[in-house]
XYZ file of C-alpha atoms in Angstrom:
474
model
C -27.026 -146.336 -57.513
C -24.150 -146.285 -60.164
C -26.141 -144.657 -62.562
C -27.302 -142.176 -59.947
C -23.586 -141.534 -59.623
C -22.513 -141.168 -62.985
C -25.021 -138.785 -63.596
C -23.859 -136.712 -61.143
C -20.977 -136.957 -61.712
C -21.828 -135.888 -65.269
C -23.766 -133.131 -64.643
C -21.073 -131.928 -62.149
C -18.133 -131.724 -64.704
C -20.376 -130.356 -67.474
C -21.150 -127.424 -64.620
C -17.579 -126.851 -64.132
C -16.681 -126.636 -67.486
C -19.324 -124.754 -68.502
C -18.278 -122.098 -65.230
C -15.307 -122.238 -66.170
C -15.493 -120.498 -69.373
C -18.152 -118.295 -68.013
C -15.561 -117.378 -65.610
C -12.892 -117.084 -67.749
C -14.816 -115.324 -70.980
C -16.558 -112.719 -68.409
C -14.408 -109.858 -67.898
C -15.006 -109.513 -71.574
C -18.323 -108.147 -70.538
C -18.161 -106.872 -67.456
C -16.375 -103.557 -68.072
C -17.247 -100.100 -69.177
C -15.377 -98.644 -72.284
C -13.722 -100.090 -75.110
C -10.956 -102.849 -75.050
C -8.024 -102.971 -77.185
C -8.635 -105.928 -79.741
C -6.915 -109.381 -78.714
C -7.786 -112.640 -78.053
C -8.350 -114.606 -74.617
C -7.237 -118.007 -75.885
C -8.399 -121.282 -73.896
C -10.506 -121.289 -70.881
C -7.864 -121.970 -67.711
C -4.427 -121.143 -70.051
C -5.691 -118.315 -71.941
C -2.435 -117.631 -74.138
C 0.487 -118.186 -71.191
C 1.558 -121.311 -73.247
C 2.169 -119.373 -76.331
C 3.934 -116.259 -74.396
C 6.040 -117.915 -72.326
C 7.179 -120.439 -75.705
C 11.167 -120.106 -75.659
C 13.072 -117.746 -78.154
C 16.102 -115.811 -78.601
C 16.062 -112.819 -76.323
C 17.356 -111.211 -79.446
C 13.955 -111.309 -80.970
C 10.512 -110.100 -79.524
C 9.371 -113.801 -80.125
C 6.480 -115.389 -82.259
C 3.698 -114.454 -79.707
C 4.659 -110.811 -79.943
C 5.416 -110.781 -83.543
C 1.878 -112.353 -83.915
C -0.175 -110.300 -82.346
C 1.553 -107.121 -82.584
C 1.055 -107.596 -86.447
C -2.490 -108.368 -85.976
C -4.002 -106.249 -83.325
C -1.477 -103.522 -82.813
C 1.086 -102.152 -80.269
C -1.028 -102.739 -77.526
C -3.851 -105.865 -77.094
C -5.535 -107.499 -74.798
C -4.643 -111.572 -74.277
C -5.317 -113.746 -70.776
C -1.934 -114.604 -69.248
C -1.235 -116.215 -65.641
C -4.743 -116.815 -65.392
C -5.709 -113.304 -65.657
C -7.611 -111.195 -68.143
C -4.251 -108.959 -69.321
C -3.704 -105.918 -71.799
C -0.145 -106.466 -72.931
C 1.800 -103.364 -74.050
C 4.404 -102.913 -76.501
C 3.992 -99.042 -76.559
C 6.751 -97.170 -75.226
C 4.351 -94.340 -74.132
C 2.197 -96.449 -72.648
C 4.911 -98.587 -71.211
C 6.578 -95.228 -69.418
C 3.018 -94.443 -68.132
C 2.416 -97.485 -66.489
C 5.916 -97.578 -64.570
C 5.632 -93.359 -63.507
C 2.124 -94.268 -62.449
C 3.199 -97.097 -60.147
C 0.677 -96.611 -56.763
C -1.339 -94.141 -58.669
C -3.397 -96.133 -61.277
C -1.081 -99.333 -61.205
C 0.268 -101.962 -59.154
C 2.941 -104.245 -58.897
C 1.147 -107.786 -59.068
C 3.597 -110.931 -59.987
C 1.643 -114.192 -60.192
C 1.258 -115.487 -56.477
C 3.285 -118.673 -56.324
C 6.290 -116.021 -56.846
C 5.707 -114.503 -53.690
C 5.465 -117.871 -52.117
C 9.295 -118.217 -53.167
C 10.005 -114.644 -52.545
C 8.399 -114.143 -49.278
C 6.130 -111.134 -48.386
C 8.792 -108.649 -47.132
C 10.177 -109.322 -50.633
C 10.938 -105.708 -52.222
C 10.231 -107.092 -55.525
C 6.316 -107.999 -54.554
C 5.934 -105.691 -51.822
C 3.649 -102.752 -52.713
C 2.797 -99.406 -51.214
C 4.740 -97.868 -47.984
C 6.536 -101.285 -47.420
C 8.262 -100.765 -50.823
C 8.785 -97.355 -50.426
C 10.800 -98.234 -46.805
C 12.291 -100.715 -48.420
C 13.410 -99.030 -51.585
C 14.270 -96.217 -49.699
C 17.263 -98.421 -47.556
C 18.277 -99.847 -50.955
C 18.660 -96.621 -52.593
C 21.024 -95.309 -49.277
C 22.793 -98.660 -48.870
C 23.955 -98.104 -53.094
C 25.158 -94.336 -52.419
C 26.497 -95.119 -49.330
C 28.794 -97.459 -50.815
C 29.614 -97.315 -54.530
C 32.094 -95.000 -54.215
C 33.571 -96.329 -50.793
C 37.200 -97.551 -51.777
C 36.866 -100.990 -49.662
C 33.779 -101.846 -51.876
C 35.540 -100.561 -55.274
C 38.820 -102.323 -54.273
C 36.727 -105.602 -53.153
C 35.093 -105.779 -56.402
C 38.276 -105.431 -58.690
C 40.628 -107.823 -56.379
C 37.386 -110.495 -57.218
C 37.985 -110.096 -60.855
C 40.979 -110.315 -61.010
C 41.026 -113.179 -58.833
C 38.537 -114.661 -61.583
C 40.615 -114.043 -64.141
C 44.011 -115.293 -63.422
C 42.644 -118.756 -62.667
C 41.479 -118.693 -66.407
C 45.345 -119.578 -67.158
C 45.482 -123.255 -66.728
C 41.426 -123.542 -67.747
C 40.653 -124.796 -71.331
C 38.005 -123.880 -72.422
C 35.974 -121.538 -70.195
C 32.197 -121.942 -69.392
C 31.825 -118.268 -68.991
C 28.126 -118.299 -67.380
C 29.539 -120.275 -64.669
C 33.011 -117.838 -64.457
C 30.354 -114.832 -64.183
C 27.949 -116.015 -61.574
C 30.716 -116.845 -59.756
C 31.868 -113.298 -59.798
C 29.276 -111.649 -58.774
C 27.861 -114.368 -56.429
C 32.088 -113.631 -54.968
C 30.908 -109.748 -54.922
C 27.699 -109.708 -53.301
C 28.332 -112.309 -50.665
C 31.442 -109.889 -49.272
C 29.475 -106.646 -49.815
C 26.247 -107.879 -48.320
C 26.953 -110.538 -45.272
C 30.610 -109.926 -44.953
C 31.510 -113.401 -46.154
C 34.587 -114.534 -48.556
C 34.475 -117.351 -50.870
C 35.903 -119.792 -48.634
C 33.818 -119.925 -45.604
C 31.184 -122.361 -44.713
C 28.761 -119.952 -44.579
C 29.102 -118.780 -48.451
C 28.768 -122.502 -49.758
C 26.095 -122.912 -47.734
C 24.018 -120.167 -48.947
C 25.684 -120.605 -52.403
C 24.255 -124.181 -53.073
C 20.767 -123.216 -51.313
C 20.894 -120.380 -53.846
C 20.993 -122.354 -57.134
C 18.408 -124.033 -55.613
C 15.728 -121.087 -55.306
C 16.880 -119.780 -58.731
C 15.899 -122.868 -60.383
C 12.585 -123.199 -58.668
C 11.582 -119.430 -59.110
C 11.424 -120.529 -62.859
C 9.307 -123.393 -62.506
C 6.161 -124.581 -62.674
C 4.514 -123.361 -59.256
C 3.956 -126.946 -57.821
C 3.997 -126.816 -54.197
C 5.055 -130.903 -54.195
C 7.844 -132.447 -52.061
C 10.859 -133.136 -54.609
C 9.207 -130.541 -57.359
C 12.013 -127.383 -58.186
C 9.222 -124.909 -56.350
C 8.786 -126.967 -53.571
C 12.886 -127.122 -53.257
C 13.009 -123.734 -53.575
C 10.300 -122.872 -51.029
C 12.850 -124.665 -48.443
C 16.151 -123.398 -50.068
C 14.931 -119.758 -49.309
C 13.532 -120.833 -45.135
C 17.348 -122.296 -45.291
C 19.168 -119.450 -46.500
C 16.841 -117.161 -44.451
C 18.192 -119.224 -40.856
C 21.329 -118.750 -42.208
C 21.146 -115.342 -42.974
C 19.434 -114.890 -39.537
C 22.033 -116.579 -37.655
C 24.827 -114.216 -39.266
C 22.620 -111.123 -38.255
C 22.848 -112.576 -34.580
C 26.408 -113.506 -34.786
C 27.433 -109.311 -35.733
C 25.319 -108.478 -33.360
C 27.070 -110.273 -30.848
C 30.313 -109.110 -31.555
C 29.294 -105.289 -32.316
C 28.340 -105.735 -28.620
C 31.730 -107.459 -27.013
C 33.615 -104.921 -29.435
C 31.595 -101.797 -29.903
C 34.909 -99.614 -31.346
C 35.801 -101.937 -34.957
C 31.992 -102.310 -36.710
C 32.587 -103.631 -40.112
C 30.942 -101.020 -42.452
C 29.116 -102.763 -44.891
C 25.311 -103.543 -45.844
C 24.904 -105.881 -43.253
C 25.980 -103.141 -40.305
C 23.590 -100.468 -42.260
C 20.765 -103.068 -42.009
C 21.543 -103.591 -38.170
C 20.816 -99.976 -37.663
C 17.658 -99.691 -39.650
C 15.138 -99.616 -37.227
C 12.532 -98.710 -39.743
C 12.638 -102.557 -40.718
C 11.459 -105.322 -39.227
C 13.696 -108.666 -38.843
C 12.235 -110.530 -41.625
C 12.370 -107.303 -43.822
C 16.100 -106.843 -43.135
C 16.304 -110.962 -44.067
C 14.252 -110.224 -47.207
C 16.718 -107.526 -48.621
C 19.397 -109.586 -47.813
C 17.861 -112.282 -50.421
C 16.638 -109.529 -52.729
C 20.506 -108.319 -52.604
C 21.668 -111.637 -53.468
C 19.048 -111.634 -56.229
C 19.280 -108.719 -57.999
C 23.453 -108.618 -57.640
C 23.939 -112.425 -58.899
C 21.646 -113.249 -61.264
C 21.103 -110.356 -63.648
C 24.873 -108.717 -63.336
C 26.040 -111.943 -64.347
C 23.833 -111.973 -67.434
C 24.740 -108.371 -68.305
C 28.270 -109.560 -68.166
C 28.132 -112.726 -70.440
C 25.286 -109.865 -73.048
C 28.438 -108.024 -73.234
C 31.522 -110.679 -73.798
C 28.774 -112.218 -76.522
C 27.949 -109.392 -78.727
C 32.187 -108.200 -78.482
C 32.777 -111.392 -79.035
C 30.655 -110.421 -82.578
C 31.986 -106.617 -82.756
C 35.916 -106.848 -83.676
C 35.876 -103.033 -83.611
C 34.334 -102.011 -80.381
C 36.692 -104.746 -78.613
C 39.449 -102.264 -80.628
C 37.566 -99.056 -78.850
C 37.511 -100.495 -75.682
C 41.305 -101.670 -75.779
C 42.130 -98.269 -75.947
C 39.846 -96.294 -73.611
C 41.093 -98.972 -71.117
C 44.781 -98.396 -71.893
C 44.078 -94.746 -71.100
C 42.680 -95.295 -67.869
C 45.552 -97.824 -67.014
C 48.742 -95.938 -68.339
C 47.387 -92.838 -65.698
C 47.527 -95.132 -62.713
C 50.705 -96.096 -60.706
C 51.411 -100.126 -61.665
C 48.692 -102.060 -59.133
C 46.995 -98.940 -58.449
C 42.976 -99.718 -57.837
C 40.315 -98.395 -59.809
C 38.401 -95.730 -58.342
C 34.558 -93.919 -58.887
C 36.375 -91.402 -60.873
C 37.691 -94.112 -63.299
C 34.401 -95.777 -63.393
C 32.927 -92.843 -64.928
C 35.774 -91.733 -67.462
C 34.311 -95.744 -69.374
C 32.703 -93.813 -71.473
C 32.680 -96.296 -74.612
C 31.736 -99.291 -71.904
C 28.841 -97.335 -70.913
C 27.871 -97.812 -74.462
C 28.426 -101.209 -74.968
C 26.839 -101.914 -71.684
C 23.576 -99.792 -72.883
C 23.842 -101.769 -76.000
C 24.041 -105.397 -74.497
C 20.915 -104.157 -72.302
C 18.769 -102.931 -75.434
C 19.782 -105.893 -77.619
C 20.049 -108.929 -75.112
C 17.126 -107.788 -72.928
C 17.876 -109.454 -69.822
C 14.229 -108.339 -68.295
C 11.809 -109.002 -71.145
C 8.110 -107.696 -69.045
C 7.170 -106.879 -65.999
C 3.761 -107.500 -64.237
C 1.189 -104.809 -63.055
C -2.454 -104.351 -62.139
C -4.684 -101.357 -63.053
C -6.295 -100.778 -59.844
C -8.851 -98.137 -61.064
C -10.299 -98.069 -64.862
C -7.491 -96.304 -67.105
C -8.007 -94.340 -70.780
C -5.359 -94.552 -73.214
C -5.679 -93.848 -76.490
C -9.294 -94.344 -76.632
C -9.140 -97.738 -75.035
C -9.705 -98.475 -71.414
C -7.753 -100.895 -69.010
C -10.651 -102.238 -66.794
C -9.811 -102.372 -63.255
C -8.467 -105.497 -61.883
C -6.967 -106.534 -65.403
C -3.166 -106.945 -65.186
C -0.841 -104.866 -67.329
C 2.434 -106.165 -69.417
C 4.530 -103.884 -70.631
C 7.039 -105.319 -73.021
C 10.223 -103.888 -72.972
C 11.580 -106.576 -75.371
C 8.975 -104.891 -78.124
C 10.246 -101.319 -77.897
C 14.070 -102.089 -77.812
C 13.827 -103.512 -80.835
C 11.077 -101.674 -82.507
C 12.906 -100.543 -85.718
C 10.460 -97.180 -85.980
C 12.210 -96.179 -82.492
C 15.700 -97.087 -83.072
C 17.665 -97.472 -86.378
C 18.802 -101.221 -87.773
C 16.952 -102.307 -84.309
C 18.579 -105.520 -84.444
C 22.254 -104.559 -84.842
C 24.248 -104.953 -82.243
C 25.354 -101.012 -82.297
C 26.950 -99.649 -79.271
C 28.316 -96.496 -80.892
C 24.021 -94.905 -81.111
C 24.839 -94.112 -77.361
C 27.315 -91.606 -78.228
C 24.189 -89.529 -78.909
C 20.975 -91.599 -77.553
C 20.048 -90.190 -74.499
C 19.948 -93.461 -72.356
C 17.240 -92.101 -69.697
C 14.752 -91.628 -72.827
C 10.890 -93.860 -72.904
C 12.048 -96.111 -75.377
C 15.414 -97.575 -73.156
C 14.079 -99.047 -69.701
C 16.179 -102.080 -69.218
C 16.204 -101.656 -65.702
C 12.229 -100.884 -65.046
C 11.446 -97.629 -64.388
C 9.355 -95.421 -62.073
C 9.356 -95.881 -58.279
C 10.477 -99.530 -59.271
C 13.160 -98.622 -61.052
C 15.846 -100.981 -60.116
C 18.001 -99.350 -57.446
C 21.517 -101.290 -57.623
C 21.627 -100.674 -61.493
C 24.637 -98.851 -61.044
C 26.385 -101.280 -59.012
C 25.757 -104.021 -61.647
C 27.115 -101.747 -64.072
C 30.240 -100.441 -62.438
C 30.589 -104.512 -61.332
C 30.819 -105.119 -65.329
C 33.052 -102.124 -66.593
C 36.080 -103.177 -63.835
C 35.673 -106.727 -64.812
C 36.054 -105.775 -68.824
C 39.305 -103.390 -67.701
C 41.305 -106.429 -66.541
C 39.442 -108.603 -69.250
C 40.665 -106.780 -72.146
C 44.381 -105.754 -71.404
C 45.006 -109.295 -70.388
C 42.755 -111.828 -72.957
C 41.783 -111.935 -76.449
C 38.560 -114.551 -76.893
C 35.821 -116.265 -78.669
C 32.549 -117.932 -78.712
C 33.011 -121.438 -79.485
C 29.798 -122.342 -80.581
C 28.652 -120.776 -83.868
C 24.799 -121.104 -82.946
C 25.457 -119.607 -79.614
C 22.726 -117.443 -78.322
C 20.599 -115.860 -75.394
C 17.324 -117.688 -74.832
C 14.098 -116.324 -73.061
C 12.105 -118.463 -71.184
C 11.075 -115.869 -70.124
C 14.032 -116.126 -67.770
C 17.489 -115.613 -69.861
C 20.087 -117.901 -69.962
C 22.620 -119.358 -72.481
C 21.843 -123.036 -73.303
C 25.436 -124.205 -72.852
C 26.748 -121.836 -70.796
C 28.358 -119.448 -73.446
C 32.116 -121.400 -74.309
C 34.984 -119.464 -74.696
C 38.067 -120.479 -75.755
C 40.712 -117.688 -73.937
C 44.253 -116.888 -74.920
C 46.370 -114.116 -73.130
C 47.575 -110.908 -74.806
C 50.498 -111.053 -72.825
């Protein structure tokens, strides 16, 4: 009888193996055309292990530098347990995103949209995206040039930056995210740093970022499975806020607050867990990545003696034409013409978004090659930011080349591009320039650790925190 078993038992796991790499070598066969040259790696982990090794987001990383060397700008790999063409083409990079619906799809690994939720903007596909891009896109230019918002963000700031006086030295990561976590919380529920509400959803927060980066381990006490409950937590909350405005829009019809939350209200294109989905996408997209864009920039100035100089005095302009406490306003905003190009700079070099996932969902020629249908699609925008054929001494931090680099061009998509494109860009953007107008009139500083730098995981993050020491101009 044991021998029967172990047999069996033999026979069993030799058949699983043995499907396994069937399963995982097949799509190697089953297609029509010709594949760009690559390599599929192990059965089950193809090459993910190797991609997703950490490195400076400075760099395009060994995996990139290794096959782009060997098989060209564009190859084929297996990554997330899918047969994948990875692309470090910018022409084929810009086709992908302008063909988004067309011949490709949006199509992040699945335990993301177990985090995320399926009303998620970021995973939703087809007309649901388009509805909810579509709200995103009117909430951002019904706003960003609405004083209330403008004044909002610049009293946070500065709010941020006078309590820097009596703190020695400053873990700016932490100063950042608490900036725009300050920013978004006000512009999106209506909430101020010191209400119960905004810790709550705060702490619950920290919570889903860390397990959105983790290994997708549905577990009790794992990061996913902590952030699978963080996000039903902040969703109730979020709900309960929605319920609570609507309450008092009702006893008080005449004094609406106008801000995202009473533009969601009104959407009745949206369903209730849609509207509770953008909230978290909000949160998302104006935390997380403004917050790294900020810390790109103070790290490379903090590098670049002369375009802290450049910005000192575009900033003095602005100032010295404003009454003394006067607010910034839209008009200001765009007149930062050198902190546009430090902020285009900090994109191309720090590369806060190294890839993005897609899905050919019919057969697709390029170049003589052919993207099988079904296979998912990488395009690296890490690999064409820092290509040196595509822009000159790639590696330099170099804010002056957007004096006269058109920033819209193939070769620059920090921000996606396409129908995906990234609709609150702006925001983050204008979020950055007011908080580098106080910074740099009021504090000189520097990066206390010599060996200081981004890291891609692929997630970005500085390892300990970015440490400044701070000392007032004034």
């Amino acid at each position: 009888m044991a021998e029967t078993f172990c047999i069996a038992f033999v026979v069993g796991l030799v058949g699983f193996l043995l499907g396994s790499i069937l399963y995982h070598f097949l799509p190697l066969v089953l297609h029509f055309g010709t594949l760009p040259k690559g390599n599929f790696g192990w059965p089950f982990l193809g090459e993910t292990l190797s991609f997703l090794k950490p490195h400076p987001s400075t760099s395009t990383g060994a995996f990139v530098q290794d096959h782009f060397s060997r098989y060209g700008k564009v190859f084929k790999s297996h990554l997330f347990l899918a047969p994948t063409v990875v692309s470090c083409d910018e022409e084929l990079n810009y086709y992908v995103l302008q063909n988004e619906d067309r011949l490709f799809q949006c199509s992040y690994p699945k335990p993301i949209h177990g985090i995320l939720g399926k009303s998620s903007m970021l995973v939703a596909v087809g007309d649901t995206h388009k509805r909810l891009r579509s709200m995103a896109l009117s909430l951002v230019t019904t706003m960003k040039s609405k004083p209330e918002f403008l004044n909002d963000i610049e009293i946070t700031a500065t709010q941020i930056l006078d309590s820097w006086k009596d703190k020695k030295p400053i873990i700016f990561c932490e100063e950042a995210r608490k900036y725009t976590f300050n920013v978004i919380v006000k512009q999106v529920l209506g909430l101020t740093p010191e209400e119960p509400h905004t810790k709550e959803i705060l702490q619950d927060f920290l919570t889903f970022m860390k397990g959105l980066i983790s290994l997708p381990l549905n577990i009790p006490g794992t990061p996913y499975s902590k952030a699978v409950q963080a996000r039903h937590r902040i969703s109730s909350t979020v709900k309960a806020i929605i319920e609570e405005r609507r309450r008092r829009n009702a006893e008080n019809c005449s004094k609406k607050i106008s801000d995202f939350l009473e533009v969601l209200l009104c959407a009745d294109t949206l369903s209730e867990d849609e509207k509770v989905s953008f909230v978290l996408d909000s949160l998302l997209g104006g935390y997380e990545t403004t917050s790294l864009l900020l810390a790109m920039v103070l790290f490379f100035l903090s590098q670049t003696a002369p375009a802290v100089d450049q910005l000192k005095v575009e900033h003095d302009k602005i100032r010295s034409m404003k009454k003394s406490h006067e607010f910034l306003n839209w008009e200001d905003y765009r007149n930062m013409e050198f902190t546009q190009c430090v902020m285009n700079e900090a994109l191309r070099c720090g590369n806060i978004v190294k890839f993005v996932h897609r899905k050919a969902i019919k057969d697709v020629k390029f170049r003589g090659y052919t993207i099988p249908s079904g296979w998912k699609v990488l395009p690296v925008f890490t690999a064409v930011h820092l290509d040196p054929s595509l822009h000159t001494k790639a590696l330099q931090f170099n804010p002056w080349r957007w004096q006269t680099q058109d920033q819209t061009c193939k070769k620059f998509t920090p921000f996606g591009g396409g129908s995906r494109c990234c609709p609150g860009f702006e925001l983050a953007k204008l979020e950055v320039a007011f908080f580098i107008h106080h910074l740099i009139q009021n504090y000189r500083w520097k990066v206390e650790e010599d060996d200081e730098q981004p890291m891609a995981y692929p997630y970005v993050e500085f390892q300990r925190g970015l440490k400044l020491s701070v000392e007032c101009c004034n």
